[in-house]
């Protein structure tokens, strides 16, 4: 893996801008979740409702603003936009600090929505600007660093957000933390080099609904890039399904406590980072990414691993009480399930990093931000579909093991669909 570019100005500041942004998002989000769960909700039912509402509030801006954000990023110079977005983050976090200190649910949710808006505007830029600063042969590594660090940032933000806010004076500490991280993100943005000039002739569509429909329709002009979008979004469906069910899987199927849940989240993040690193080490050159077989084989491998994990879960003998990490690791079926989580995440890193690179190199410069916006909208849609899918199966009285069997089968069907559709990758760009 060639990392010679990592410490250069064309990559290092941008890396920290996106890392600190992802960290701050999850720092605030998990602090909010913990406050709702342990202090603000009057009942477990109300806590569940508010946490579900929070997830929806954060993801809504990606549907509303991604297409508009993509147009802005293609029209104007991207580095200037990054700095404005990071400055806006400081203002949002000032409001967030106030919300944490007052513990106002309404204000906390308003800040969460604004954070979603900020992320929706930054998303199309960070992947679109990368090919302007890195050579083609460096893109796989650059995307690998982005993917790996994003999941590490999510994990660290989740841990710190949940731990700090519930300590004595935790609201003050968390308010200070989110402000400091936002300021550091803005400082890093000042070192990002200027990007290529935007398309001044592009007309920005202010009608958000019409804008979204228009940009989604243009995806057909770039079938290879949109194939990458569909594949990336499918992994987000799988990832959202697994991540949302980790607490249930650990507690109900494996008998582990909250520390074991954290262990699973850590292993998942490490797996993504490992897969992203392996993608940079062993993937073929960018020009050879038009071979769809690697994608199909990885999806099939994920289904096989899910089946192995389910079979191991059936061998777990539950104790009377939830067990900690040391006791959990003494049971071989539980260790097997943990290893399957690592493999699924590793395959996911191998799967998505080349696809982000394919999206970048198969989309012309003048449309690249908008294609990333299309990707973000599709990702968000598949994550919502994942939630609906899980709720529907639970409504039909499926248990978690049956749900995971269903996911494995559905994943195989998608793999074969991609294999059939993969001929689009052999078309001229």
XYZ file of C-alpha atoms in Angstrom:
429
model
C 0.000 0.000 0.000
C 1.572 3.278 -1.153
C 1.157 5.887 1.593
C 3.739 8.362 0.350
C 1.024 10.960 -0.223
C -0.503 10.664 3.274
C 1.490 13.438 4.974
C 1.392 15.755 1.973
C -0.723 18.898 2.010
C -2.865 17.589 -0.837
C -4.248 14.816 1.421
C -3.364 15.183 5.130
C -5.528 18.263 5.942
C -8.527 16.859 4.045
C -8.125 13.557 5.890
C -8.385 15.340 9.252
C -11.301 17.497 8.111
C -13.400 14.437 7.278
C -12.179 12.433 10.313
C -12.980 15.188 12.799
C -16.367 15.776 11.157
C -17.365 12.114 11.470
C -16.035 12.018 15.046
C -18.010 15.112 16.073
C -21.235 13.850 14.509
C -21.071 10.654 16.522
C -19.824 12.379 19.667
C -22.967 14.509 19.741
C -25.362 11.832 18.482
C -24.382 9.258 21.073
C -24.353 11.838 23.851
C -27.926 12.651 22.844
C -28.899 8.965 22.806
C -27.424 8.394 26.269
C -29.139 11.487 27.692
C -32.468 10.329 26.286
C -32.014 6.781 27.556
C -30.853 7.563 31.086
C -32.091 11.075 31.907
C -34.667 12.612 29.607
C -37.086 9.788 28.725
C -39.839 8.954 31.187
C -40.130 5.310 30.128
C -38.288 2.715 28.005
C -41.017 3.045 25.366
C -40.537 6.805 25.171
C -36.765 6.344 24.999
C -37.119 3.924 22.085
C -39.450 6.303 20.266
C -37.159 9.320 20.765
C -34.023 7.420 19.699
C -35.780 6.196 16.548
C -36.954 9.747 15.873
C -33.385 11.008 16.334
C -32.087 8.569 13.709
C -34.743 9.777 11.274
C -34.032 13.455 11.984
C -30.325 12.994 11.231
C -30.848 11.107 7.976
C -33.670 13.346 6.615
C -31.321 16.134 5.391
C -29.539 13.663 3.118
C -32.803 13.225 1.205
C -33.630 16.936 1.255
C -30.298 18.593 0.510
C -27.831 16.129 -1.075
C -28.749 16.937 -4.679
C -28.633 20.680 -4.003
C -25.293 20.252 -2.215
C -23.926 18.292 -5.176
C -24.859 21.104 -7.569
C -23.166 23.707 -5.365
C -20.034 21.574 -5.165
C -19.885 21.226 -8.964
C -20.563 24.939 -9.540
C -18.149 26.502 -7.037
C -14.572 25.908 -5.930
C -14.736 23.068 -3.419
C -12.110 24.150 -0.881
C -13.898 27.445 -0.242
C -17.113 25.485 0.324
C -15.345 23.138 2.764
C -14.205 26.100 4.858
C -17.677 27.627 4.921
C -19.195 24.284 5.952
C -16.632 23.840 8.739
C -17.292 27.382 9.945
C -20.996 26.563 9.994
C -20.174 23.487 12.093
C -18.674 25.728 14.785
C -21.882 27.767 14.923
C -23.999 24.605 15.035
C -21.885 23.213 17.855
C -22.265 26.462 19.814
C -25.984 25.792 19.658
C -25.271 22.145 20.482
C -23.308 23.148 23.574
C -26.289 25.197 24.720
C -28.612 22.253 24.041
C -26.424 19.901 26.107
C -26.218 22.341 29.018
C -29.982 22.947 29.094
C -30.869 19.323 28.165
C -33.742 20.585 26.041
C -34.991 17.723 23.856
C -36.373 20.127 21.250
C -33.083 22.026 20.981
C -31.050 18.811 20.919
C -33.148 17.536 17.998
C -32.847 20.886 16.186
C -29.047 20.699 16.474
C -29.100 17.082 15.295
C -31.029 18.145 12.180
C -28.538 20.957 11.493
C -25.680 18.482 11.882
C -27.357 16.281 9.292
C -27.635 19.288 6.964
C -23.947 20.089 7.444
C -22.975 16.470 6.732
C -25.228 16.377 3.664
C -23.413 19.405 2.232
C -19.936 18.091 3.035
C -20.550 14.549 1.736
C -20.567 15.307 -2.027
C -17.396 17.375 -1.679
C -15.042 15.042 0.195
C -15.155 12.195 -2.326
C -15.418 14.491 -5.364
C -12.387 16.587 -4.432
C -10.120 13.603 -3.725
C -9.394 12.806 -7.430
C -8.319 16.439 -7.881
C -5.540 16.082 -5.305
C -4.483 12.453 -5.816
C -3.222 10.619 -8.892
C -5.272 7.697 -10.209
C -2.839 5.175 -8.752
C -3.226 6.834 -5.318
C -7.032 6.880 -5.261
C -7.493 3.365 -3.901
C -5.238 4.162 -0.968
C -6.873 7.545 -0.415
C -10.352 6.029 -0.369
C -9.057 3.294 1.898
C -7.845 5.868 4.414
C -11.199 7.678 4.213
C -13.265 4.516 4.725
C -11.112 3.112 7.515
C -10.858 6.376 9.416
C -14.587 7.072 9.118
C -15.477 3.876 10.977
C -12.750 4.506 13.564
C -14.144 8.019 14.065
C -17.653 6.603 14.446
C -16.433 4.118 17.037
C -14.412 6.669 19.025
C -17.229 9.221 18.887
C -19.733 6.621 20.033
C -17.566 5.518 22.969
C -16.598 9.027 24.086
C -20.088 10.441 23.607
C -21.663 7.763 25.767
C -18.974 7.803 28.419
C -18.377 11.528 28.980
C -21.934 12.857 29.029
C -23.094 10.632 31.907
C -20.207 11.485 34.226
C -20.463 14.251 36.845
C -20.414 17.500 34.924
C -20.450 15.493 31.712
C -22.732 17.936 29.881
C -20.139 20.692 30.322
C -17.318 18.410 29.226
C -19.244 17.279 26.164
C -20.201 20.859 25.249
C -16.534 21.836 25.370
C -15.474 18.746 23.401
C -17.800 19.280 20.453
C -16.724 22.930 20.201
C -13.011 22.054 20.303
C -13.403 19.350 17.650
C -15.392 21.721 15.403
C -12.695 24.410 15.711
C -9.959 21.853 14.928
C -11.915 20.800 11.834
C -12.068 24.400 10.635
C -8.338 24.899 11.309
C -7.574 21.765 9.250
C -9.758 23.085 6.409
C -7.539 26.191 6.159
C -4.681 23.935 4.993
C -6.642 22.100 2.260
C -5.221 23.219 -1.109
C -7.414 24.999 -3.607
C -9.329 22.663 -5.910
C -10.117 23.018 -9.601
C -12.529 25.742 -10.634
C -16.178 24.764 -10.693
C -18.590 24.898 -13.607
C -19.774 28.509 -13.511
C -22.368 27.801 -16.215
C -24.207 25.267 -14.032
C -27.654 26.476 -12.977
C -28.481 25.699 -9.361
C -32.025 24.391 -8.907
C -33.570 25.822 -5.741
C -36.623 23.566 -5.763
C -35.272 20.749 -3.593
C -37.739 18.073 -4.719
C -37.310 18.883 -8.416
C -33.566 19.105 -7.894
C -33.406 15.624 -6.371
C -35.500 14.110 -9.175
C -33.361 15.855 -11.797
C -30.043 14.654 -10.403
C -31.296 11.125 -9.827
C -32.445 11.028 -13.465
C -28.994 12.101 -14.705
C -27.458 9.021 -13.109
C -28.378 7.072 -16.263
C -25.821 9.128 -18.220
C -23.031 7.439 -16.262
C -24.015 3.749 -15.948
C -20.636 2.543 -14.662
C -20.575 5.079 -11.847
C -24.191 4.344 -10.976
C -23.418 0.634 -10.841
C -20.860 1.521 -8.155
C -23.527 3.561 -6.356
C -25.914 0.597 -6.278
C -23.221 -1.733 -4.988
C -22.047 0.696 -2.282
C -25.640 1.285 -1.179
C -26.258 -2.432 -0.873
C -23.382 -2.750 1.551
C -24.876 0.112 3.575
C -28.073 -1.945 3.713
C -26.094 -4.894 5.094
C -24.083 -2.718 7.449
C -27.137 -0.896 8.793
C -28.906 -4.205 9.346
C -26.019 -5.693 11.298
C -25.035 -2.604 13.274
C -28.599 -1.870 14.364
C -29.016 -5.437 15.633
C -25.677 -5.853 17.434
C -27.156 -5.044 20.887
C -29.942 -7.595 20.341
C -27.532 -10.178 18.930
C -25.106 -9.818 21.831
C -27.639 -9.694 24.673
C -30.333 -12.120 23.484
C -28.419 -14.566 21.295
C -24.992 -14.601 22.987
C -25.745 -13.484 26.555
C -23.152 -10.691 26.542
C -23.317 -7.394 28.456
C -22.825 -3.813 27.266
C -19.025 -4.222 27.200
C -19.410 -7.136 24.780
C -21.581 -4.887 22.594
C -18.706 -2.397 22.538
C -16.312 -5.244 21.670
C -18.460 -6.144 18.637
C -18.588 -2.511 17.488
C -14.821 -2.271 17.871
C -14.245 -5.479 15.906
C -16.561 -4.223 13.134
C -14.609 -0.946 12.871
C -11.280 -2.795 12.863
C -12.600 -5.106 10.142
C -13.596 -2.198 7.892
C -10.165 -0.623 8.412
C -8.445 -3.952 7.657
C -10.507 -4.453 4.501
C -9.766 -0.905 3.341
C -6.040 -1.495 3.894
C -6.148 -4.809 2.017
C -7.993 -3.131 -0.857
C -5.122 -0.679 -1.215
C -2.535 -3.464 -1.028
C -3.998 -6.064 -3.331
C -6.597 -4.528 -5.640
C -5.748 -4.269 -9.304
C -5.014 -0.852 -10.825
C -7.961 1.497 -11.137
C -8.269 0.895 -14.860
C -8.935 -2.808 -14.161
C -11.820 -2.295 -11.712
C -14.321 -3.084 -14.483
C -14.180 -6.782 -13.537
C -17.362 -7.483 -11.578
C -16.340 -10.944 -10.395
C -14.539 -9.663 -7.283
C -17.726 -7.900 -6.206
C -19.911 -10.969 -6.639
C -17.441 -13.260 -4.866
C -17.261 -10.915 -1.895
C -21.050 -10.789 -1.593
C -21.242 -14.568 -1.749
C -18.509 -14.817 0.895
C -20.496 -12.491 3.162
C -23.554 -14.744 2.858
C -21.480 -17.831 3.717
C -20.020 -16.072 6.762
C -23.507 -15.023 7.937
C -24.591 -18.679 7.735
C -21.535 -19.795 9.730
C -22.282 -17.155 12.365
C -25.881 -18.328 12.659
C -24.835 -21.944 13.057
C -22.394 -20.931 15.796
C -25.092 -18.900 17.560
C -27.239 -22.014 17.793
C -24.463 -23.664 19.835
C -24.239 -20.905 22.452
C -25.349 -21.902 25.964
C -26.756 -18.822 27.704
C -25.878 -18.150 31.344
C -28.438 -16.931 33.866
C -26.939 -13.430 33.751
C -25.261 -11.403 31.018
C -21.531 -12.123 30.906
C -18.561 -9.805 30.464
C -15.823 -9.959 27.855
C -13.527 -12.406 29.666
C -16.279 -14.971 30.226
C -17.692 -14.365 26.743
C -14.368 -15.226 25.113
C -14.195 -18.602 26.869
C -17.114 -19.928 24.771
C -15.961 -21.063 21.349
C -19.331 -20.485 19.584
C -19.321 -16.874 20.805
C -15.761 -16.390 19.554
C -16.788 -17.793 16.167
C -19.639 -15.271 15.951
C -17.215 -12.478 16.827
C -14.840 -13.643 14.095
C -17.680 -13.723 11.564
C -18.363 -10.075 12.451
C -14.703 -9.309 11.744
C -14.864 -11.133 8.388
C -18.089 -9.431 7.284
C -16.586 -6.018 8.032
C -13.280 -6.906 6.331
C -15.096 -8.078 3.212
C -17.093 -4.838 3.411
C -13.920 -2.748 3.351
C -12.593 -4.763 0.406
C -15.973 -4.319 -1.277
C -16.591 -0.586 -0.902
C -13.168 1.037 -1.298
C -12.672 0.009 -4.971
C -16.294 0.969 -5.654
C -15.774 4.517 -4.384
C -12.727 4.681 -6.636
C -14.739 3.354 -9.582
C -17.402 6.006 -8.947
C -14.762 8.743 -8.990
C -12.890 7.695 -12.120
C -16.019 6.878 -14.144
C -17.714 10.223 -13.478
C -16.507 13.324 -15.332
C -15.193 16.195 -13.221
C -18.179 18.459 -13.969
C -20.689 15.931 -12.551
C -18.621 14.159 -9.886
C -20.058 15.953 -6.836
C -23.587 15.336 -8.042
C -22.886 11.637 -8.553
C -21.540 11.452 -4.999
C -24.768 13.186 -3.923
C -26.752 10.519 -5.797
C -24.714 7.928 -3.921
C -25.502 9.576 -0.568
C -29.219 9.716 -1.346
C -29.232 6.060 -2.404
C -27.229 5.052 0.695
C -29.731 6.834 2.934
C -32.640 5.211 1.102
C -31.196 1.713 1.530
C -30.582 2.355 5.233
C -34.238 3.316 5.632
C -35.230 0.208 3.675
C -33.081 -1.822 6.073
C -35.026 -0.455 9.064
C -38.372 -1.149 7.396
C -37.227 -4.639 6.380
C -36.197 -5.510 9.947
C -39.396 -4.102 11.454
C -41.496 -6.034 8.942
C -39.782 -9.338 9.746
C -40.120 -8.718 13.474
C -43.820 -7.972 12.880
C -44.118 -11.432 11.281
C -42.515 -12.875 14.437
C -39.132 -13.714 12.899
C -36.353 -14.029 15.462
C -32.928 -12.497 14.837
C -31.416 -15.733 13.514
C -34.193 -16.042 10.934
C -33.740 -12.403 9.971
C -30.031 -12.993 9.353
C -30.803 -16.093 7.264
C -33.157 -13.897 5.210
C -30.402 -11.286 4.791
C -27.937 -13.971 3.629
C -30.415 -15.239 1.025
C -31.266 -11.742 -0.150
C -27.570 -10.966 -0.419
C -27.031 -13.972 -2.712
C -29.880 -12.820 -4.941
C -28.332 -9.359 -5.145
C -24.952 -10.921 -5.996
C -26.447 -12.782 -8.939
C -28.321 -9.651 -10.040
C -25.042 -7.706 -10.022
C -23.371 -10.490 -11.985
C -26.078 -10.222 -14.628
C -25.937 -6.441 -14.668
C -22.147 -6.333 -14.533
C -21.808 -6.170 -18.291
C -22.363 -2.417 -17.909
C -18.827 -2.188 -16.531
C -17.362 -3.322 -19.855
C -19.024 -0.463 -21.739
C -16.841 2.417 -22.859
C -16.754 5.289 -20.342
